[in-house]
Coordinates of C-alpha atoms in Angstrom, one line a residue:
M365 CA 8.9 -104.8 -109.2
E366 CA 11.8 -104.6 -111.7
K367 CA 14.6 -106.7 -110.5
T368 CA 17.5 -105.0 -112.8
A369 CA 19.1 -101.7 -112.4
E370 CA 22.1 -99.4 -113.9
K371 CA 25.2 -100.0 -111.8
S372 CA 25.5 -97.0 -110.0
R373 CA 29.0 -96.4 -111.1
G374 CA 30.7 -97.2 -114.3
G375 CA 27.7 -97.7 -116.7
R376 CA 28.7 -101.4 -117.5
G377 CA 25.2 -102.4 -118.0
P378 CA 22.1 -103.8 -115.9
V379 CA 22.4 -105.5 -112.4
N380 CA 20.2 -108.1 -111.9
I381 CA 18.9 -107.8 -108.0
E382 CA 18.5 -111.5 -107.7
E383 CA 21.8 -112.4 -108.7
M384 CA 23.4 -109.6 -106.9
A385 CA 21.4 -110.9 -103.5
A386 CA 22.8 -114.6 -104.3
A387 CA 26.4 -113.4 -104.6
I388 CA 26.1 -111.2 -101.6
R389 CA 24.8 -114.3 -99.4
A390 CA 27.6 -116.2 -100.7
G391 CA 30.0 -113.8 -99.5
N392 CA 31.4 -111.9 -102.6
R393 CA 32.9 -108.9 -101.3
T394 CA 32.8 -107.4 -105.3
A395 CA 28.8 -107.8 -105.0
L396 CA 28.9 -106.5 -101.3
A397 CA 30.6 -103.5 -102.3
R398 CA 28.2 -103.1 -105.5
G399 CA 25.3 -103.3 -103.2
I400 CA 26.5 -100.9 -100.7
T401 CA 27.3 -98.4 -103.6
L402 CA 23.6 -98.6 -104.8
I403 CA 22.4 -98.1 -101.3
E404 CA 24.5 -95.3 -101.2
S405 CA 23.3 -93.8 -104.3
T406 CA 21.1 -90.9 -104.4
R407 CA 19.2 -91.2 -107.5
P408 CA 15.7 -92.6 -107.3
D409 CA 16.0 -95.3 -109.6
H410 CA 18.9 -96.9 -107.6
Q411 CA 17.2 -96.1 -104.3
E412 CA 14.4 -98.0 -105.3
Q413 CA 16.3 -101.2 -106.5
A414 CA 18.3 -100.9 -103.4
Q415 CA 15.0 -101.4 -101.4
A416 CA 14.4 -104.3 -103.6
L417 CA 17.7 -105.7 -102.9
L418 CA 17.3 -105.2 -98.9
A419 CA 13.8 -107.2 -99.2
V420 CA 15.2 -109.9 -100.8
L421 CA 18.1 -110.2 -98.1
L422 CA 16.3 -109.1 -94.7
E423 CA 15.8 -112.8 -93.8
K424 CA 19.4 -113.2 -93.7
T425 CA 20.3 -110.1 -91.5
G426 CA 20.2 -109.6 -87.8
K427 CA 23.1 -112.5 -86.6
A428 CA 25.9 -110.2 -86.4
V429 CA 27.1 -108.6 -83.2
R430 CA 26.8 -104.9 -84.2
I431 CA 29.3 -102.6 -82.4
G432 CA 29.8 -98.6 -82.6
L433 CA 33.0 -97.1 -81.8
S434 CA 33.3 -93.2 -81.1
G435 CA 35.9 -90.8 -79.9
A436 CA 37.8 -87.7 -80.1
P437 CA 39.9 -87.3 -83.2
G438 CA 43.5 -88.2 -82.2
V439 CA 42.3 -90.9 -79.5
G440 CA 43.4 -93.9 -82.3
K441 CA 39.9 -94.8 -83.7
S442 CA 41.7 -96.5 -86.6
T443 CA 44.4 -98.0 -85.1
F444 CA 42.1 -99.7 -82.7
T445 CA 39.6 -100.7 -85.0
E446 CA 42.6 -102.4 -87.0
A447 CA 43.9 -104.0 -83.6
L448 CA 40.5 -105.4 -82.5
G449 CA 39.4 -106.5 -86.2
S450 CA 42.7 -108.4 -86.5
Y451 CA 42.1 -110.2 -83.1
L452 CA 38.9 -111.2 -84.0
T453 CA 39.8 -112.6 -87.8
G454 CA 42.5 -114.4 -85.5
Q455 CA 39.9 -116.1 -83.6
G456 CA 38.0 -117.2 -86.8
L457 CA 35.4 -114.4 -86.9
K458 CA 34.5 -112.7 -90.3
I459 CA 34.4 -108.7 -89.2
A460 CA 33.0 -106.0 -91.5
V461 CA 34.4 -102.3 -90.8
L462 CA 32.0 -99.3 -91.9
A463 CA 34.2 -96.5 -91.3
I464 CA 32.6 -93.2 -91.8
D465 CA 34.9 -90.3 -92.9
P466 CA 33.8 -86.6 -92.6
S467 CA 32.7 -84.8 -95.4
S468 CA 33.6 -81.1 -96.2
A469 CA 30.6 -78.7 -95.6
R470 CA 31.8 -76.7 -98.4
T471 CA 32.6 -78.9 -101.1
G472 CA 31.1 -82.3 -99.9
G473 CA 33.9 -84.0 -100.5
S474 CA 35.9 -87.0 -97.9
I475 CA 38.8 -88.2 -97.8
L476 CA 38.0 -91.9 -97.3
G477 CA 41.1 -92.9 -95.9
D478 CA 40.4 -95.5 -93.3
K479 CA 41.2 -98.2 -95.4
T480 CA 44.2 -96.9 -96.5
R481 CA 45.3 -96.5 -92.3
M482 CA 44.2 -100.2 -91.9
E483 CA 46.3 -101.6 -94.6
E484 CA 46.9 -104.9 -92.4
L485 CA 43.1 -105.5 -91.9
A486 CA 42.5 -104.7 -95.2
R487 CA 44.3 -107.8 -96.3
D488 CA 42.6 -109.9 -94.4
P489 CA 40.4 -112.6 -96.1
N490 CA 38.1 -112.5 -93.3
A491 CA 37.5 -109.0 -92.9
F492 CA 35.9 -106.2 -95.3
I493 CA 36.5 -102.5 -95.1
R494 CA 34.1 -99.9 -96.5
P495 CA 34.9 -96.1 -96.0
S496 CA 31.9 -94.0 -96.8
P497 CA 31.5 -90.1 -96.5
S498 CA 29.4 -88.5 -93.9
S499 CA 27.8 -86.4 -96.3
G500 CA 26.5 -83.5 -93.5
T501 CA 24.5 -86.5 -91.7
L502 CA 24.4 -85.5 -88.3
G503 CA 26.0 -87.8 -85.9
G504 CA 28.6 -88.7 -88.0
V505 CA 27.0 -91.6 -89.5
A506 CA 26.3 -92.0 -93.2
R507 CA 22.6 -91.9 -93.4
R508 CA 22.8 -95.3 -95.5
T509 CA 25.1 -96.9 -92.8
R510 CA 22.2 -99.0 -91.2
E511 CA 21.4 -100.5 -94.5
A512 CA 25.1 -101.0 -95.4
M513 CA 25.4 -102.9 -91.9
L514 CA 22.5 -105.2 -92.8
L515 CA 24.1 -106.1 -96.1
C516 CA 27.2 -107.0 -94.4
E517 CA 25.2 -109.2 -92.0
A518 CA 23.4 -110.8 -95.0
A519 CA 27.0 -111.6 -96.5
G520 CA 27.8 -113.9 -93.5
F521 CA 29.7 -111.4 -91.5
D522 CA 29.9 -112.0 -87.6
V523 CA 30.7 -108.6 -86.5
V524 CA 29.9 -105.4 -88.1
L525 CA 31.9 -102.4 -86.4
I526 CA 31.0 -99.0 -87.2
E527 CA 33.6 -96.2 -86.6
T528 CA 32.4 -92.9 -86.5
V529 CA 33.6 -89.4 -87.1
G530 CA 34.3 -88.6 -83.6
V531 CA 32.6 -86.8 -80.9
G532 CA 30.8 -83.8 -81.5
Q533 CA 27.5 -82.2 -80.8
S534 CA 25.4 -85.0 -82.3
E535 CA 27.7 -87.8 -82.2
T536 CA 25.2 -90.2 -81.0
A537 CA 23.3 -91.5 -84.0
V538 CA 25.5 -94.5 -84.0
A539 CA 23.8 -95.7 -80.7
D540 CA 20.5 -96.0 -82.3
M541 CA 21.8 -98.6 -84.8
V542 CA 24.1 -100.9 -83.1
D543 CA 24.0 -103.3 -79.9
M544 CA 27.0 -102.1 -77.9
F545 CA 28.3 -98.4 -78.1
V546 CA 31.9 -98.3 -77.3
L547 CA 33.6 -94.9 -76.3
L548 CA 37.3 -94.5 -76.9
L549 CA 39.1 -92.3 -74.5
S550 CA 42.7 -91.4 -74.2
P551 CA 44.6 -91.4 -71.1
G552 CA 44.1 -87.9 -70.4
G553 CA 41.7 -88.3 -67.6
G554 CA 40.7 -85.0 -65.5
D555 CA 41.1 -82.7 -68.1
E556 CA 39.5 -84.4 -70.8
L557 CA 36.8 -85.7 -68.5
Q558 CA 35.7 -82.3 -68.2
G559 CA 35.5 -81.9 -72.2
I560 CA 33.4 -84.9 -72.6
K561 CA 29.9 -84.3 -73.2
R562 CA 27.7 -86.0 -70.8
G563 CA 25.2 -87.1 -73.4
I564 CA 27.9 -89.1 -75.1
M565 CA 29.1 -90.7 -71.7
E566 CA 25.5 -91.6 -70.7
L567 CA 25.3 -93.4 -74.2
A568 CA 28.4 -95.6 -73.6
D569 CA 27.8 -99.4 -72.5
L570 CA 31.7 -99.7 -72.7
V571 CA 34.5 -97.4 -72.3
V572 CA 38.1 -98.2 -73.7
V573 CA 41.2 -96.4 -72.3
N574 CA 43.6 -96.4 -75.1
K575 CA 47.3 -95.8 -75.5
A576 CA 47.5 -97.7 -71.8
D577 CA 51.4 -98.4 -72.6
G578 CA 55.1 -97.4 -72.3
D579 CA 55.1 -93.9 -69.9
L580 CA 51.1 -93.4 -70.5
L581 CA 50.2 -96.5 -68.6
P582 CA 50.2 -94.8 -65.1
A583 CA 48.0 -91.9 -66.2
A584 CA 45.5 -94.4 -68.4
K585 CA 45.0 -96.5 -65.1
R586 CA 44.3 -93.0 -63.2
A587 CA 42.0 -92.3 -66.1
A588 CA 40.3 -95.4 -65.9
I589 CA 39.2 -94.8 -62.0
E590 CA 38.1 -91.3 -63.0
Y591 CA 36.0 -92.8 -65.9
K592 CA 34.5 -95.5 -63.8
T593 CA 33.7 -92.8 -61.2
A594 CA 31.9 -90.6 -63.6
L595 CA 29.8 -93.6 -65.3
H596 CA 28.6 -94.4 -61.4
L597 CA 27.4 -90.9 -61.4
M598 CA 25.1 -91.6 -64.3
R599 CA 22.0 -93.5 -65.0
P600 CA 22.6 -96.6 -66.6
K601 CA 20.9 -97.1 -70.0
S602 CA 19.7 -100.3 -69.1
Q603 CA 18.9 -102.0 -65.6
H604 CA 20.6 -105.3 -66.8
W605 CA 24.3 -103.8 -67.5
L606 CA 26.6 -101.2 -65.7
P607 CA 29.0 -99.5 -68.2
E608 CA 32.5 -100.7 -67.8
V609 CA 36.1 -99.2 -68.2
R610 CA 38.7 -101.4 -69.8
L611 CA 42.1 -100.4 -70.5
A612 CA 43.9 -101.2 -74.2
S613 CA 47.3 -100.3 -76.3
A614 CA 45.9 -100.7 -79.8
L615 CA 49.6 -100.2 -80.7
K616 CA 50.9 -103.4 -78.9
G617 CA 47.7 -105.5 -79.2
E618 CA 47.2 -105.5 -75.7
G619 CA 43.7 -105.8 -73.6
L620 CA 42.0 -106.9 -76.8
A621 CA 41.0 -110.1 -75.2
E622 CA 39.3 -108.7 -72.3
I623 CA 37.5 -106.0 -74.2
W624 CA 35.8 -108.9 -76.2
D625 CA 35.1 -111.2 -73.4
T626 CA 33.1 -107.9 -72.3
V627 CA 31.3 -107.6 -75.6
C628 CA 30.4 -111.3 -75.7
R629 CA 29.4 -110.9 -71.8
Y630 CA 27.0 -107.9 -72.7
E631 CA 25.6 -109.7 -75.9
E632 CA 24.8 -112.6 -73.9
I633 CA 22.9 -110.5 -71.0
M634 CA 21.2 -108.5 -73.3
K635 CA 19.5 -111.5 -75.0
E636 CA 19.0 -113.5 -72.0
T637 CA 16.8 -110.5 -70.5
G638 CA 15.3 -110.0 -74.1
T639 CA 16.7 -106.4 -73.9
L640 CA 18.7 -107.0 -77.3
E641 CA 15.5 -107.7 -79.2
A642 CA 13.6 -104.7 -77.9
Q643 CA 16.4 -102.5 -78.4
R644 CA 16.9 -103.6 -82.1
A645 CA 13.0 -103.3 -82.5
D646 CA 12.9 -99.9 -81.3
Q647 CA 16.0 -99.0 -83.4
A648 CA 14.0 -100.4 -86.6
L649 CA 11.0 -97.9 -85.4
A650 CA 13.5 -94.8 -85.0
W651 CA 14.9 -95.9 -88.2
M652 CA 11.4 -95.8 -89.8
W653 CA 10.7 -92.4 -88.4
N654 CA 13.7 -90.8 -89.5
E655 CA 13.1 -91.8 -93.2
L656 CA 9.9 -90.2 -92.9
R657 CA 11.5 -87.0 -91.9
E658 CA 14.4 -87.1 -94.5
G659 CA 11.8 -88.0 -96.9
M660 CA 9.3 -85.0 -96.2
M661 CA 12.1 -82.7 -96.3
E662 CA 13.1 -83.9 -99.7
T663 CA 9.5 -83.8 -100.9
L664 CA 9.2 -80.2 -99.7
R665 CA 12.2 -79.2 -101.8
T666 CA 11.2 -80.8 -104.7
H667 CA 7.6 -81.0 -104.6
Q668 CA 6.0 -78.7 -107.5
G669 CA 3.4 -77.2 -105.0
T670 CA 5.8 -76.1 -102.3
K671 CA 9.1 -75.8 -104.5
S672 CA 7.7 -72.6 -105.9
R673 CA 6.9 -71.1 -102.4
L674 CA 9.7 -72.3 -100.4
K675 CA 12.2 -69.4 -101.5
A676 CA 9.5 -66.9 -101.0
L677 CA 8.6 -68.0 -97.7
E678 CA 12.2 -68.2 -96.7
G679 CA 12.6 -64.6 -98.0
E680 CA 9.8 -63.5 -95.9
V681 CA 10.9 -65.3 -92.8
A682 CA 14.3 -63.9 -93.1
A683 CA 12.7 -60.0 -93.5
G684 CA 10.5 -60.6 -90.3
K685 CA 7.2 -60.7 -92.4
T686 CA 6.0 -63.6 -91.2
T687 CA 6.8 -66.3 -88.4
P688 CA 9.1 -69.5 -89.0
T689 CA 6.0 -71.5 -87.7
A690 CA 3.4 -69.8 -90.2
A691 CA 5.9 -70.3 -93.0
A692 CA 6.1 -74.0 -92.1
R693 CA 2.6 -74.8 -91.8
S694 CA 1.7 -72.9 -95.2
L695 CA 4.0 -75.3 -96.8
L696 CA 2.8 -78.2 -94.9
A697 CA -0.6 -77.1 -96.0
L698 CA 0.5 -76.9 -99.7
L699 CA 1.9 -80.3 -99.5
L700 CA -0.9 -82.0 -97.9
R701 CA -3.3 -80.5 -100.2
D702 CA -2.0 -82.1 -103.0

C-alpha cells in the first residue's frame, strides 16, 4: 500500500506514513494532531492512509487506561476534566483528552471550545487536548473517536479521557469504547434522579457527584446516598464490580485522589479477572460491525445501481405505494446483484 498521502488540511505536500507513525510513537504532538486530522477526514484517500497509519501503530496501542465521562450540560464536565487531568499530570502521568463538541444539525458546524475552557490543562506539557465535532453521530461521540484514542495510546499517553457531548437519548456509545464509564451528576438528587434515564445509570461504573462544596455540600451528600440506593436496585454490568459513588469538587480540586484510587482499583480487578481483556475484545467486534453498517449505508447512497433508485423508492414509501421493508429489500437486492 502506498505510504504517502496529501495532508488533510493546508495542501503543503505529501505525508509519509512511516515517518508520521515514528513521530507519533516518539510523542510528537504535531504529528499526533495531524494523524487525528487524517483519521477524521472523510476523503476516501485520506481514510485509506489513516488505516495504513493505524496498522503501523496498532501494536503500540492498548496500554492506556480508557475512561469515558458523561453528564448533563451544566454539570461541570470540562471543569472536572481539567481538574482530574491536572491531578493526574501532577502524579507524573500523561493524559490525553478527546473532547466531543456538539455539531449543529442544521449547519454541521461545532463550537470546538473545550480546549479554550481547559486553558490550564492545555498548557500542561503532559496533557494533550483534542476537541472534535460529533458531526451528528449518535451517542455524542465522533465516529472516529475510537481511532483517535488508539493514536493517543501509540503516542505514549497513560490515560485517555473521552468527554462526551452530554446525557441524551443515545448518549451511551462511549461505554462501548472505554474501560470505565464515569457519570457526572450535580447535587440535585431527588428531582434530578427522576430525570436520569435508567439506561445511562446502568452503564455507569462510577458515579461522581460534582460541585460538592460550600452551601451545596449537604445536598451533594444527600444526592450521593440517593444515587447509591438507585444503583443497588439495578443489575451491575459485571459480577466483579459494583458501581460506586464519589463526591468531588472540581472547582476546589477535592475528591480527585479518591476518584483516581477507585479507577485504579477497578482496572486492577478487571485485569485480574480477565474481564478487561474480554470487554475490549467485545468492543472491537462491536466497532467492526458498526463500521460495516456505516459502510453499507454509504455504499447504498453512492453505489451506481442503488443511487438511481433511492429517490424513487423514498417517494414510493412516502406516498404509501410500497412498504419500507419492501423498499429496503429492493435496494439490497440491487446492491448484492452487482
